[in-house]
PDB file of C-alpha atoms in Angstrom:
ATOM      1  CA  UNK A   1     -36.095  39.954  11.130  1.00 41.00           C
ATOM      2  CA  UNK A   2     -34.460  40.945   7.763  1.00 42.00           C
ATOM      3  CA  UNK A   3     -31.174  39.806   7.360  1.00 40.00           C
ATOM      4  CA  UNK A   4     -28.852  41.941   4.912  1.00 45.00           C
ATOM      5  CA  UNK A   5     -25.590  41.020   2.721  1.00 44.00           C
ATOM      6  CA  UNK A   6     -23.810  43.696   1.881  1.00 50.00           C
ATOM      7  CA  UNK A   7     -21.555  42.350  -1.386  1.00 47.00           C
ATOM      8  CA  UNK A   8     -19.711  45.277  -1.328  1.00 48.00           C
ATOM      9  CA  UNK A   9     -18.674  45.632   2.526  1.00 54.00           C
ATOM     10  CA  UNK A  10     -16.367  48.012   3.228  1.00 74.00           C
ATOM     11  CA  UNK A  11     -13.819  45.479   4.770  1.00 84.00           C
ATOM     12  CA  UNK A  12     -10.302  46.363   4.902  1.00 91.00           C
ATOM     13  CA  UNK A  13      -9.849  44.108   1.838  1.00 91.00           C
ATOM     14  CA  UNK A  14     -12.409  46.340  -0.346  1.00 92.00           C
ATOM     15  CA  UNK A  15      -9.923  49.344   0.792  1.00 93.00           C
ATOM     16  CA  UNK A  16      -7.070  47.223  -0.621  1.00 95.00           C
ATOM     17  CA  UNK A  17      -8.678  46.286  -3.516  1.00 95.00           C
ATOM     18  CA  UNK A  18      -9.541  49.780  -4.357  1.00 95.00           C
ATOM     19  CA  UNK A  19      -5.935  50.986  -3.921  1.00 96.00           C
ATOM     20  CA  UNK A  20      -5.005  48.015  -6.223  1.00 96.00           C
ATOM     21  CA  UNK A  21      -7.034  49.554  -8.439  1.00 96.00           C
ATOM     22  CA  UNK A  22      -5.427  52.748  -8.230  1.00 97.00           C
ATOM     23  CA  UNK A  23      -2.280  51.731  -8.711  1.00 96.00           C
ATOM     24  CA  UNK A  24      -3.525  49.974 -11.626  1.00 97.00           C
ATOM     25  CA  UNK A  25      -4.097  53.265 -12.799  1.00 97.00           C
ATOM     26  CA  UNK A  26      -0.895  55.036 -12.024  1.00 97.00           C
ATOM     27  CA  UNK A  27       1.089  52.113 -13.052  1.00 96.00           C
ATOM     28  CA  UNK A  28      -0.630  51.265 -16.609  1.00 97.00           C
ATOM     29  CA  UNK A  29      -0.527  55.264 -17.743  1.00 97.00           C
ATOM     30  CA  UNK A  30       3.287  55.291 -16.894  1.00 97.00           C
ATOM     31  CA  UNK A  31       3.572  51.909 -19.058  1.00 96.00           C
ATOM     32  CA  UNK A  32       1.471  53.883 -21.663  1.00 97.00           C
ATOM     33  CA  UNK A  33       3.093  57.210 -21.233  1.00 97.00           C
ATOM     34  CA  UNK A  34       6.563  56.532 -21.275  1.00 96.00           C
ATOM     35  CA  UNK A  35       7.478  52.838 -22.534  1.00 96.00           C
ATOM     36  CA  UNK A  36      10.701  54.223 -24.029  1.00 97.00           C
ATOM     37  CA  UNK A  37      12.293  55.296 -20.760  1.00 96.00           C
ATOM     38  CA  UNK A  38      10.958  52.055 -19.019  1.00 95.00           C
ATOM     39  CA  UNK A  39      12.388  49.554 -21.145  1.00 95.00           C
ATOM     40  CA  UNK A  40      15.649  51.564 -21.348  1.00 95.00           C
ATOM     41  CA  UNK A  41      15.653  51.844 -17.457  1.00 95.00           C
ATOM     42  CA  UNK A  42      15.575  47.892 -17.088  1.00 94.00           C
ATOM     43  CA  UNK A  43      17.224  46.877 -20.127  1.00 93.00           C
ATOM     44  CA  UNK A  44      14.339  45.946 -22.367  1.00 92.00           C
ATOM     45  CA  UNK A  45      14.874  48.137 -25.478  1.00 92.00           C
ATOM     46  CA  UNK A  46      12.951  46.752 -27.968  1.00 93.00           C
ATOM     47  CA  UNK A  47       9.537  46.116 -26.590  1.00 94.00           C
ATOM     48  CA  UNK A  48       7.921  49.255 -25.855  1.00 96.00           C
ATOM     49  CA  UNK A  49       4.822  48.069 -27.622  1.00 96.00           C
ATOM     50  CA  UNK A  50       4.562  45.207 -25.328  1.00 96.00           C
ATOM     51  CA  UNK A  51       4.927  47.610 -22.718  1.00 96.00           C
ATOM     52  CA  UNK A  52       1.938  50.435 -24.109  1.00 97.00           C
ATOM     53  CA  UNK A  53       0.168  46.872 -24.198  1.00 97.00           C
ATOM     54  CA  UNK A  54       0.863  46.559 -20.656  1.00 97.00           C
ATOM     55  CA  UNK A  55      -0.371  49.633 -19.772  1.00 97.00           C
ATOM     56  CA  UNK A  56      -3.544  49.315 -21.415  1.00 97.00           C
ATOM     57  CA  UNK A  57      -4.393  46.186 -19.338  1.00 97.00           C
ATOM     58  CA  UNK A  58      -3.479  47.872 -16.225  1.00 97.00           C
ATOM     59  CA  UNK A  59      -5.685  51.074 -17.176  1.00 97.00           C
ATOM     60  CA  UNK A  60      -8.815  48.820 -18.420  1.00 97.00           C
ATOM     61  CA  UNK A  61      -8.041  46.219 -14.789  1.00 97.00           C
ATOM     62  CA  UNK A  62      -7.964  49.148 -12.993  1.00 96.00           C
ATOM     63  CA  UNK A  63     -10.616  50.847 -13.524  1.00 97.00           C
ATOM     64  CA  UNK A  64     -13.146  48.060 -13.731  1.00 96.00           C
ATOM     65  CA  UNK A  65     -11.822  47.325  -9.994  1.00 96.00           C
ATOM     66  CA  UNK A  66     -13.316  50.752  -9.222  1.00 96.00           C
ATOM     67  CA  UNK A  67     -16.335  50.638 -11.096  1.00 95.00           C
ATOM     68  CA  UNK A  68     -17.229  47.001 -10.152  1.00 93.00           C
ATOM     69  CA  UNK A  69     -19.652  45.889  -7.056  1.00 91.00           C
ATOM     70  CA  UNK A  70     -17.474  43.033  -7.056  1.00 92.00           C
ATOM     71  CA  UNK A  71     -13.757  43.616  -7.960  1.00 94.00           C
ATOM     72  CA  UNK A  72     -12.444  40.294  -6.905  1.00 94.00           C
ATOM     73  CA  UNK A  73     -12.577  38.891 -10.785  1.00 95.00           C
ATOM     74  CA  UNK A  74     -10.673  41.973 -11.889  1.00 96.00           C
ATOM     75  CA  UNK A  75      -8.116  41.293  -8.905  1.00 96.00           C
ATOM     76  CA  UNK A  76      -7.488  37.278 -10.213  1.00 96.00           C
ATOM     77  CA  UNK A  77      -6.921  39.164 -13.676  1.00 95.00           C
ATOM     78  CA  UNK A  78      -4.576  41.405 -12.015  1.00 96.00           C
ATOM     79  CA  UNK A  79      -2.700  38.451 -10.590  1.00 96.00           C
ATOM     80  CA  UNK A  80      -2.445  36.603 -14.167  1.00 96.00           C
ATOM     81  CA  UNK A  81      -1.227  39.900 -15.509  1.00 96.00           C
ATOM     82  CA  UNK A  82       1.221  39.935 -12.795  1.00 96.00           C
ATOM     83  CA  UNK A  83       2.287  36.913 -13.847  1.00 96.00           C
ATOM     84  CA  UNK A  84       2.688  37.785 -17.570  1.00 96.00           C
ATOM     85  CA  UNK A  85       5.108  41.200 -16.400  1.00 96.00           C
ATOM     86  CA  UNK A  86       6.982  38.832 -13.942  1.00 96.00           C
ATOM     87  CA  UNK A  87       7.771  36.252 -17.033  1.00 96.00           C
ATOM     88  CA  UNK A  88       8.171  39.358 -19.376  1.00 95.00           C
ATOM     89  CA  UNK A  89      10.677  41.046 -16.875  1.00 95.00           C
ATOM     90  CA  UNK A  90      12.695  37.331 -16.540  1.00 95.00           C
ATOM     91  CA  UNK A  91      13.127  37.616 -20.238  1.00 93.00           C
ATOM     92  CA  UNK A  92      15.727  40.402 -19.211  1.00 93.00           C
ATOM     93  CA  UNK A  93      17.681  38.555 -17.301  1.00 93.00           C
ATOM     94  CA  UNK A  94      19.134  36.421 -20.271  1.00 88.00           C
ATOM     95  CA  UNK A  95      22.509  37.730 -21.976  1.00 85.00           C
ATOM     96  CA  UNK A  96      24.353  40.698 -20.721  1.00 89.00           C
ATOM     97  CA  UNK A  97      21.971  43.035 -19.674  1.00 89.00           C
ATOM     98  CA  UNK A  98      23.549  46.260 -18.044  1.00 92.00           C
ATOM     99  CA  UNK A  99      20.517  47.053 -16.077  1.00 92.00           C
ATOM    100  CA  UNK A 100      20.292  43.605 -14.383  1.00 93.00           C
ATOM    101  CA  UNK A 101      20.335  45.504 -10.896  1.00 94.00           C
ATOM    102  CA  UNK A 102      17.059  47.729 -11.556  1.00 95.00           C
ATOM    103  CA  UNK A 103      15.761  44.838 -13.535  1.00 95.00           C
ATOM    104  CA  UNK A 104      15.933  42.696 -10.101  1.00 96.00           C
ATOM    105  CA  UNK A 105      14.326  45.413  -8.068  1.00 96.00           C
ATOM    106  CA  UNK A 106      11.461  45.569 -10.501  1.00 96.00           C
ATOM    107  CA  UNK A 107      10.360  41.952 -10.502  1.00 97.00           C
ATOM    108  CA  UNK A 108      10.733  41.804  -6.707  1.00 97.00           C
ATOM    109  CA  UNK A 109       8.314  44.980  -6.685  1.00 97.00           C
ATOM    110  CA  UNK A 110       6.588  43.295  -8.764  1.00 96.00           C
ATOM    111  CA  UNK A 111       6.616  40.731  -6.857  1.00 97.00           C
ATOM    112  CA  UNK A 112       5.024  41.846  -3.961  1.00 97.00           C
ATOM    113  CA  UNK A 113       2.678  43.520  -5.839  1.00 97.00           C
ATOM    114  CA  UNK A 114       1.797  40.114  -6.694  1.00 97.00           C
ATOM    115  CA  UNK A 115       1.450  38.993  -3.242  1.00 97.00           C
ATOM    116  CA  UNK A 116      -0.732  42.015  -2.295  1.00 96.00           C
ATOM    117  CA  UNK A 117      -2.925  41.199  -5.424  1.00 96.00           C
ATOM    118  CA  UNK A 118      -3.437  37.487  -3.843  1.00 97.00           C
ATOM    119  CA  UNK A 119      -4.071  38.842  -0.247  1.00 96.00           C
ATOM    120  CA  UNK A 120      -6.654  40.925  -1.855  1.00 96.00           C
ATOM    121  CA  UNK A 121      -8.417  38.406  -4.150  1.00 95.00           C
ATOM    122  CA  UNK A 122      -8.237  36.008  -0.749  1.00 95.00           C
ATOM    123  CA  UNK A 123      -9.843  38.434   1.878  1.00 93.00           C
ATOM    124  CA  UNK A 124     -12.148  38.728  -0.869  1.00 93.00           C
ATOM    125  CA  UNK A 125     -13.450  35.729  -1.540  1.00 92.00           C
ATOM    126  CA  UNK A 126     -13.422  35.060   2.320  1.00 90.00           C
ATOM    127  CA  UNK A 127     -15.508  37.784   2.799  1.00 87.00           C
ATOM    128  CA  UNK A 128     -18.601  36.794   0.107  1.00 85.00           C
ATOM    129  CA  UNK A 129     -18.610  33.571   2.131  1.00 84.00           C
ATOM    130  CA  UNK A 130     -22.070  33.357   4.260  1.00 81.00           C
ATOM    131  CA  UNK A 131     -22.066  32.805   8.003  1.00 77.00           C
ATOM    132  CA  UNK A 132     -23.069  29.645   9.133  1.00 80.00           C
ATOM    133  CA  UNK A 133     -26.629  28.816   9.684  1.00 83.00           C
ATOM    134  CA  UNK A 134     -28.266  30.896  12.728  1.00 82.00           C
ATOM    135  CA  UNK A 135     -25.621  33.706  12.581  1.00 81.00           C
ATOM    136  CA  UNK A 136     -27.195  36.601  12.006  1.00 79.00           C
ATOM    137  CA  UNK A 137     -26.019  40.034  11.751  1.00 77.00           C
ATOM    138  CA  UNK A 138     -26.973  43.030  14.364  1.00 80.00           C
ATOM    139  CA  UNK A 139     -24.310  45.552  13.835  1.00 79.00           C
ATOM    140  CA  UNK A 140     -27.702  47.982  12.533  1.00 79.00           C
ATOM    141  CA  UNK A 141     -29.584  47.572  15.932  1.00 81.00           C
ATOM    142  CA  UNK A 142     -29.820  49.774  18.596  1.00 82.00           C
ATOM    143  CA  UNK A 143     -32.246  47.611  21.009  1.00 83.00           C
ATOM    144  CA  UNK A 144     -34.418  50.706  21.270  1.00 85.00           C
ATOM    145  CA  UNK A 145     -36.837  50.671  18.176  1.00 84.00           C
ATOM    146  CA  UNK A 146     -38.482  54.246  19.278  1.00 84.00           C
ATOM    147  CA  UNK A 147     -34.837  55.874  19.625  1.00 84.00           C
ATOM    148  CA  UNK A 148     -32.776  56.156  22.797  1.00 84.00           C
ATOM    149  CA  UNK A 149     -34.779  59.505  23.602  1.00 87.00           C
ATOM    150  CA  UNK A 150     -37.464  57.864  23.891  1.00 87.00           C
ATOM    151  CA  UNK A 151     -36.760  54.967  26.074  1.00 88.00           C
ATOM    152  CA  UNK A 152     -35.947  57.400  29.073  1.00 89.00           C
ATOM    153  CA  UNK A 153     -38.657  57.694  31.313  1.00 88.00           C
ATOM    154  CA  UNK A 154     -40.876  55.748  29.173  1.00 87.00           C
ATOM    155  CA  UNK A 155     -41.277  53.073  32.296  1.00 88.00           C
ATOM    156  CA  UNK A 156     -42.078  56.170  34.766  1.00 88.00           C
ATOM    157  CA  UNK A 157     -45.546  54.984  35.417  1.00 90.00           C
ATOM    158  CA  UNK A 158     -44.678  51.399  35.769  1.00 89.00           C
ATOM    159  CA  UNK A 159     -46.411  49.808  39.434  1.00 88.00           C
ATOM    160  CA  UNK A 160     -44.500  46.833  40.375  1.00 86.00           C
ATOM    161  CA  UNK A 161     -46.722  44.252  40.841  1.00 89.00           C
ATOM    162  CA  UNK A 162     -46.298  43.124  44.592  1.00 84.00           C
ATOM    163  CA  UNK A 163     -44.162  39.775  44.312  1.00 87.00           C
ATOM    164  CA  UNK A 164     -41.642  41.386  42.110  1.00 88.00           C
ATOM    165  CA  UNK A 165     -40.783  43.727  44.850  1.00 85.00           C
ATOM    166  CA  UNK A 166     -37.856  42.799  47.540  1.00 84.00           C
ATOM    167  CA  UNK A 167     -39.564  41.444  50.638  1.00 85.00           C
ATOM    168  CA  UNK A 168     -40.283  44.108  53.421  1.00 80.00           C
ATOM    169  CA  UNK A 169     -37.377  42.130  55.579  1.00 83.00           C
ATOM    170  CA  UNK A 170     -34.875  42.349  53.453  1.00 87.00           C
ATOM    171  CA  UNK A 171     -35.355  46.019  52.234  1.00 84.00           C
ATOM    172  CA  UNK A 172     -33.265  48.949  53.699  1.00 86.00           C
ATOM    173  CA  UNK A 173     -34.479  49.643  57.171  1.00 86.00           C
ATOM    174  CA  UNK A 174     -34.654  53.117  58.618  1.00 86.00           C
ATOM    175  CA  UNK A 175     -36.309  54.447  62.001  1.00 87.00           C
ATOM    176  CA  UNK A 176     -37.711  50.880  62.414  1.00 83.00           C
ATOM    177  CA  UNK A 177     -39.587  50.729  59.633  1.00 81.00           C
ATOM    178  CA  UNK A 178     -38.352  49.142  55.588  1.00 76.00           C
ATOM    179  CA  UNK A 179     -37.826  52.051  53.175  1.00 78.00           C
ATOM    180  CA  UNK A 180     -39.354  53.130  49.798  1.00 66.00           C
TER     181      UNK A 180
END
């Protein structure tokens, strides 16, 4: 019996992980695209570069998510870049800053985007892990190596020996005599 791994299964946290990456995508060109009207929109003039820096992360994370058998290392990078925008974004909260309201709503998206990177990177992980000893996997077998086709009628010719067979007294009776 050959027993397969698959590393790249495609579990429901592969699917997540390639939306992740995505997003990456979207998110990083936007950051690279327009930093101007970002940083104005949450009150972080000044720091557009950091931003277009941002953006380039996201762009390179994200697409090595897609491209890689195995994206969970790209997801933990994800999640420390997650936690360099979240410190970035607190930075905004100190002073007056007029956009304090968007400002919020970002780092609680970002926020959860943080939480959906560490669900990811979890399922994951939990999903390289090997089953325990004698567990073997049969989702690939049909229990009919010739094809279901050709199981039918393949026993047609089949005599069954004598003490297999349900004793004459207990079979069906009919017109005084056992049946069949």
């Amino acid at each position: 019996m050959t027993r397969t791994v698959n590393p790249r299964s495609r579990s429901a946290h592969d699917a997540l992980a390639r939306g992740l990456g995505w997003f990456s995508i979207g998110l990083g060109l936007a950051e690279i695209l327009a930093p101007r009207a970002l940083c104005r929109a949450l009150g972080l003039e000044g720091r557009e570069a950091l931003v277009q820096a941002y953006g380039a992360r996201e762009v390179a994370t994200g697409a090595a998510i897609l491209m890689s058998h195995d994206p969970t290392p790209w997801i933990w990078g994800r999640v420390a870049g997650d936690a360099l925008d979240l410190a970035t974004l607190a930075t905004g909260f100190e002073g007056d800053n007029p956009r304090a309201g968007t400002l919020a709503l970002a780092t609680a998206a970002v926020a959860g985007v943080t939480l959906a990177d560490i669900v990811c990177v979890q399922g994951l992980t939990a999903d390289k892990r090997l089953p325990p000893p004698g567990t073997y996997e049969y989702h690939n077998r049909s229990g009919y190596p010739g094809g279901l086709a050709a199981a039918h009628g393949a026993a047609r010719d089949f005599a069954v020996p004598r003490d297999f067979r349900i004793p004459d007294a207990l079979r069906p009776w009919q017109d005084g005599r056992p049946v069949g």
